[in-house]
Amino acid sequence: MTTIAGVVAVQGNVTEHANAIERAGKAHGEEITVREIRSSGTVPDCDLLLVPGGESTTISRLIHEGGIAPEIRDHVAAGKPVLATCAGLIVFGRTDDDRVRSLSLLDIDVERNAFGRQRDSFETQLDIAGLDEPFPAVFIRAPAIADAGECDVLAAIEGRPVAVRRGSIIGTSFHPELTADSRVHRLAFFDAPSLRA
Ligand code: GLN
């Protein structure tokens, strides 16, 4: 049976995520069918969701205007897994920029563009809870998590959380879809009991 992977595709790194989940599925012996989510009506068919990086202001506005936001809430309420990266993480949490309409699905405070101009983009070998070896993590104008609330912190840089898990949601400040390493996808999806149920 094929697993239906939905990529929120209103804006941002859509192709990278579609390629990454197909690659990750192959690595884990899973057959994946990707659906790009541009309007309401697609999320309910999906077994798992990827919410990409891009511009959190734009993504949050379009998912609310398009009626996708309540469907994402239902997906999470059903215990189905989500991987939200960078701008996706911002949309799932709270930020003090009121142009971002949060989904409030992660009880976290997020600081946008937290790593400053000097380190706009960087790659680092990141220790992530649940992975044996460091992960090559690519950060692009990345947010940091100022307060992780009740979430489990999976990784941090200089004491600032950059990967969290709460229930069926994993959120990362970095872009696991930009490397060939599929271990973060495995953590988010292929080990997720809800997908196996
Ligand atoms: N800085 C962007 C924002 O605040 C996020 C960047 C990214 O997703 N790569 O929305």
mmCIF file of C-alpha atoms and ligand atoms in Angstrom:
data_model
loop_
_atom_site.group_PDB
_atom_site.id
_atom_site.type_symbol
_atom_site.label_atom_id
_atom_site.label_comp_id
_atom_site.label_asym_id
_atom_site.label_seq_id
_atom_site.Cartn_x
_atom_site.Cartn_y
_atom_site.Cartn_z
ATOM 1 C CA MET A 1 0.000 0.000 0.000
ATOM 2 C CA THR A 2 1.288 3.417 -0.887
ATOM 3 C CA THR A 3 1.707 6.162 1.686
ATOM 4 C CA ILE A 4 0.270 9.516 0.606
ATOM 5 C CA ALA A 5 2.646 12.351 1.486
ATOM 6 C CA GLY A 6 1.224 15.868 1.294
ATOM 7 C CA VAL A 7 3.560 18.801 0.703
ATOM 8 C CA VAL A 8 2.065 22.193 1.517
ATOM 9 C CA ALA A 9 2.741 23.932 -1.786
ATOM 10 C CA VAL A 10 1.316 27.435 -1.501
ATOM 11 C CA GLN A 11 4.877 28.876 -1.456
ATOM 12 C CA GLY A 12 8.436 27.823 -0.606
ATOM 13 C CA ASN A 13 10.745 24.809 -1.103
ATOM 14 C CA VAL A 14 8.113 22.471 -2.526
ATOM 15 C CA THR A 15 10.093 20.457 -5.066
ATOM 16 C CA GLU A 16 12.913 19.830 -2.596
ATOM 17 C CA HIS A 17 10.453 18.390 -0.088
ATOM 18 C CA ALA A 18 8.670 16.262 -2.700
ATOM 19 C CA ASN A 19 12.018 14.840 -3.858
ATOM 20 C CA ALA A 20 13.207 14.325 -0.287
ATOM 21 C CA ILE A 21 10.166 12.361 0.868
ATOM 22 C CA GLU A 22 10.325 10.153 -2.233
ATOM 23 C CA ARG A 23 14.030 9.556 -1.599
ATOM 24 C CA ALA A 24 13.428 8.927 2.105
ATOM 25 C CA GLY A 25 10.596 6.507 1.318
ATOM 26 C CA LYS A 26 12.849 4.556 -1.019
ATOM 27 C CA ALA A 27 15.589 4.397 1.629
ATOM 28 C CA HIS A 28 13.089 2.998 4.129
ATOM 29 C CA GLY A 29 11.344 0.588 1.758
ATOM 30 C CA GLU A 30 8.134 2.636 1.622
ATOM 31 C CA GLU A 31 6.145 3.381 -1.510
ATOM 32 C CA ILE A 32 5.286 7.096 -1.468
ATOM 33 C CA THR A 33 2.796 9.069 -3.553
ATOM 34 C CA VAL A 34 3.318 12.827 -3.283
ATOM 35 C CA ARG A 35 0.405 15.270 -3.408
ATOM 36 C CA GLU A 36 1.042 19.009 -3.584
ATOM 37 C CA ILE A 37 -1.383 20.951 -1.424
ATOM 38 C CA ARG A 38 -2.491 24.228 -2.993
ATOM 39 C CA SER A 39 -6.121 24.395 -1.885
ATOM 40 C CA SER A 40 -8.508 22.760 0.550
ATOM 41 C CA GLY A 41 -9.632 19.167 -0.015
ATOM 42 C CA THR A 42 -6.235 17.445 -0.365
ATOM 43 C CA VAL A 43 -4.991 17.266 3.236
ATOM 44 C CA PRO A 44 -7.714 14.797 4.324
ATOM 45 C CA ASP A 45 -6.310 12.226 1.830
ATOM 46 C CA CYS A 46 -2.777 12.489 3.235
ATOM 47 C CA ASP A 47 -1.112 10.068 5.644
ATOM 48 C CA LEU A 48 1.672 12.507 6.452
ATOM 49 C CA LEU A 49 2.394 16.198 5.864
ATOM 50 C CA LEU A 50 5.480 18.239 5.074
ATOM 51 C CA VAL A 51 5.343 21.980 5.666
ATOM 52 C CA PRO A 52 8.270 23.625 3.886
ATOM 53 C CA GLY A 53 10.531 26.605 4.345
ATOM 54 C CA GLY A 54 9.868 29.803 2.449
ATOM 55 C CA GLU A 55 8.294 32.970 3.847
ATOM 56 C CA SER A 56 6.238 32.325 6.943
ATOM 57 C CA THR A 57 4.170 35.505 6.429
ATOM 58 C CA THR A 58 3.108 34.340 2.953
ATOM 59 C CA ILE A 59 2.628 30.661 3.808
ATOM 60 C CA SER A 60 0.492 31.449 6.866
ATOM 61 C CA ARG A 61 -1.677 33.908 4.945
ATOM 62 C CA LEU A 62 -2.266 31.519 2.041
ATOM 63 C CA ILE A 63 -3.078 28.446 4.137
ATOM 64 C CA HIS A 64 -5.639 30.451 6.109
ATOM 65 C CA GLU A 65 -7.170 32.095 3.016
ATOM 66 C CA GLY A 66 -7.271 28.754 1.194
ATOM 67 C CA GLY A 67 -9.048 26.857 3.972
ATOM 68 C CA ILE A 68 -6.028 24.572 4.417
ATOM 69 C CA ALA A 69 -5.333 25.621 8.026
ATOM 70 C CA PRO A 70 -8.327 23.834 9.613
ATOM 71 C CA GLU A 71 -7.512 20.695 7.619
ATOM 72 C CA ILE A 72 -3.958 20.718 8.987
ATOM 73 C CA ARG A 73 -5.428 21.044 12.500
ATOM 74 C CA ASP A 74 -7.679 18.015 11.838
ATOM 75 C CA HIS A 75 -4.688 16.036 10.506
ATOM 76 C CA VAL A 76 -2.788 16.721 13.745
ATOM 77 C CA ALA A 77 -5.861 16.036 15.893
ATOM 78 C CA ALA A 78 -6.069 12.604 14.231
ATOM 79 C CA GLY A 79 -2.486 11.921 15.399
ATOM 80 C CA LYS A 80 -1.041 11.849 11.878
ATOM 81 C CA PRO A 81 2.616 12.897 11.481
ATOM 82 C CA VAL A 82 3.969 16.249 10.321
ATOM 83 C CA LEU A 83 7.459 17.542 9.554
ATOM 84 C CA ALA A 84 7.527 21.353 9.611
ATOM 85 C CA THR A 85 10.778 22.997 8.536
ATOM 86 C CA CYS A 86 12.015 26.556 8.959
ATOM 87 C CA ALA A 87 9.120 28.832 7.847
ATOM 88 C CA GLY A 88 6.878 25.785 8.433
ATOM 89 C CA LEU A 89 8.103 25.631 12.038
ATOM 90 C CA ILE A 90 7.313 29.343 12.451
ATOM 91 C CA VAL A 91 3.765 28.816 11.178
ATOM 92 C CA PHE A 92 3.252 25.964 13.664
ATOM 93 C CA GLY A 93 4.507 27.998 16.632
ATOM 94 C CA ARG A 94 4.119 31.553 17.883
ATOM 95 C CA THR A 95 6.138 34.566 16.828
ATOM 96 C CA ASP A 96 5.917 38.215 17.824
ATOM 97 C CA ASP A 97 5.510 39.242 14.157
ATOM 98 C CA ASP A 98 1.758 39.683 13.798
ATOM 99 C CA ARG A 99 1.972 39.280 10.009
ATOM 100 C CA VAL A 100 2.425 35.558 10.708
ATOM 101 C CA ARG A 101 -0.912 33.890 11.412
ATOM 102 C CA SER A 102 0.054 30.976 13.584
ATOM 103 C CA LEU A 103 -1.590 27.572 13.517
ATOM 104 C CA SER A 104 -0.766 27.319 17.258
ATOM 105 C CA LEU A 105 -0.137 23.609 16.917
ATOM 106 C CA LEU A 106 3.218 23.772 18.690
ATOM 107 C CA ASP A 107 3.382 25.491 22.055
ATOM 108 C CA ILE A 108 6.633 27.314 21.265
ATOM 109 C CA ASP A 109 7.849 30.904 20.904
ATOM 110 C CA VAL A 110 9.878 31.346 17.743
ATOM 111 C CA GLU A 111 12.351 34.091 16.913
ATOM 112 C CA ARG A 112 12.501 34.674 13.145
ATOM 113 C CA ASN A 113 15.892 35.124 11.440
ATOM 114 C CA ALA A 114 17.518 34.435 14.802
ATOM 115 C CA PHE A 115 21.019 33.674 13.626
ATOM 116 C CA GLY A 116 21.665 37.154 12.224
ATOM 117 C CA ARG A 117 23.311 38.489 9.081
ATOM 118 C CA GLN A 118 26.754 37.031 9.681
ATOM 119 C CA ARG A 119 25.298 33.553 9.717
ATOM 120 C CA ASP A 120 22.395 33.994 7.278
ATOM 121 C CA SER A 121 23.115 30.533 5.867
ATOM 122 C CA PHE A 122 25.324 27.860 7.296
ATOM 123 C CA GLU A 123 25.693 24.121 7.550
ATOM 124 C CA THR A 124 26.685 22.345 10.718
ATOM 125 C CA GLN A 125 26.970 18.807 12.019
ATOM 126 C CA LEU A 126 24.133 18.707 14.522
ATOM 127 C CA ASP A 127 23.579 16.217 17.319
ATOM 128 C CA ILE A 128 19.907 15.197 17.254
ATOM 129 C CA ALA A 129 18.263 13.095 19.960
ATOM 130 C CA GLY A 130 17.382 9.707 18.483
ATOM 131 C CA LEU A 131 20.172 9.745 15.861
ATOM 132 C CA ASP A 132 23.461 7.945 16.480
ATOM 133 C CA GLU A 133 25.635 10.210 14.337
ATOM 134 C CA PRO A 134 25.508 14.015 13.792
ATOM 135 C CA PHE A 135 23.167 15.250 11.030
ATOM 136 C CA PRO A 136 24.324 17.669 8.276
ATOM 137 C CA ALA A 137 21.902 20.517 9.049
ATOM 138 C CA VAL A 138 21.474 23.386 6.563
ATOM 139 C CA PHE A 139 20.202 26.663 8.062
ATOM 140 C CA ILE A 140 18.883 29.459 5.798
ATOM 141 C CA ARG A 141 17.693 32.678 7.494
ATOM 142 C CA ALA A 142 16.630 30.276 10.173
ATOM 143 C CA PRO A 143 14.450 30.780 13.208
ATOM 144 C CA ALA A 144 15.416 29.718 16.721
ATOM 145 C CA ILE A 145 13.042 28.571 19.400
ATOM 146 C CA ALA A 146 13.093 31.015 22.308
ATOM 147 C CA ASP A 147 10.777 28.936 24.485
ATOM 148 C CA ALA A 148 10.096 25.269 23.712
ATOM 149 C CA GLY A 149 7.169 25.024 26.138
ATOM 150 C CA GLU A 150 6.127 21.407 26.639
ATOM 151 C CA CYS A 151 7.946 20.135 23.544
ATOM 152 C CA ASP A 152 10.852 17.708 23.673
ATOM 153 C CA VAL A 153 13.980 19.489 22.459
ATOM 154 C CA LEU A 154 15.754 17.211 19.975
ATOM 155 C CA ALA A 155 18.636 19.562 19.092
ATOM 156 C CA ALA A 156 20.082 22.946 20.046
ATOM 157 C CA ILE A 157 22.782 25.337 18.846
ATOM 158 C CA GLU A 158 24.513 27.539 21.398
ATOM 159 C CA GLY A 159 21.764 26.643 23.855
ATOM 160 C CA ARG A 160 18.952 27.611 21.453
ATOM 161 C CA PRO A 161 16.587 24.791 20.474
ATOM 162 C CA VAL A 162 16.468 24.137 16.704
ATOM 163 C CA ALA A 163 14.492 20.871 16.587
ATOM 164 C CA VAL A 164 11.505 19.872 18.706
ATOM 165 C CA ARG A 165 8.946 17.113 18.910
ATOM 166 C CA ARG A 166 5.459 17.219 20.350
ATOM 167 C CA GLY A 167 3.152 14.268 19.748
ATOM 168 C CA SER A 168 3.109 13.517 16.020
ATOM 169 C CA ILE A 169 4.815 16.801 15.015
ATOM 170 C CA ILE A 170 8.530 17.365 14.469
ATOM 171 C CA GLY A 171 9.629 20.928 13.784
ATOM 172 C CA THR A 172 13.123 21.946 12.671
ATOM 173 C CA SER A 173 14.776 25.338 12.143
ATOM 174 C CA PHE A 174 16.939 23.734 9.470
ATOM 175 C CA HIS A 175 16.246 22.035 6.115
ATOM 176 C CA PRO A 176 16.550 18.222 6.196
ATOM 177 C CA GLU A 177 15.106 18.142 2.660
ATOM 178 C CA LEU A 178 18.290 19.735 1.269
ATOM 179 C CA THR A 179 20.564 16.801 2.030
ATOM 180 C CA ALA A 180 20.485 13.181 0.904
ATOM 181 C CA ASP A 181 20.433 12.101 4.559
ATOM 182 C CA SER A 182 16.905 10.871 5.326
ATOM 183 C CA ARG A 183 17.280 10.202 9.064
ATOM 184 C CA VAL A 184 15.135 13.173 10.167
ATOM 185 C CA HIS A 185 12.358 11.934 7.865
ATOM 186 C CA ARG A 186 12.729 8.524 9.459
ATOM 187 C CA LEU A 187 12.300 10.071 12.906
ATOM 188 C CA ALA A 188 9.275 12.064 11.763
ATOM 189 C CA PHE A 189 7.507 9.458 9.652
ATOM 190 C CA PHE A 190 8.830 5.960 9.337
ATOM 191 C CA ASP A 191 9.140 5.353 13.059
ATOM 192 C CA ALA A 192 5.801 7.069 13.723
ATOM 193 C CA PRO A 193 3.344 4.574 15.242
ATOM 194 C CA SER A 194 0.381 6.449 13.722
ATOM 195 C CA LEU A 195 1.557 5.575 10.217
ATOM 196 C CA ARG A 196 1.798 1.921 11.105
ATOM 197 C CA ALA A 197 -1.618 1.705 12.765
HETATM 198 N N1 GLN B 1 13.209 33.699 7.395
HETATM 199 C C1 GLN B 1 12.057 33.015 6.866
HETATM 200 C C2 GLN B 1 10.791 33.413 7.618
HETATM 201 O O1 GLN B 1 10.876 34.060 8.603
HETATM 202 C C3 GLN B 1 12.247 31.523 6.954
HETATM 203 C C4 GLN B 1 13.399 31.103 6.075
HETATM 204 C C5 GLN B 1 13.279 29.707 5.539
HETATM 205 O O2 GLN B 1 12.220 29.082 5.584
HETATM 206 N N2 GLN B 1 14.349 29.246 4.953
HETATM 207 O O3 GLN B 1 9.727 33.090 7.191
#
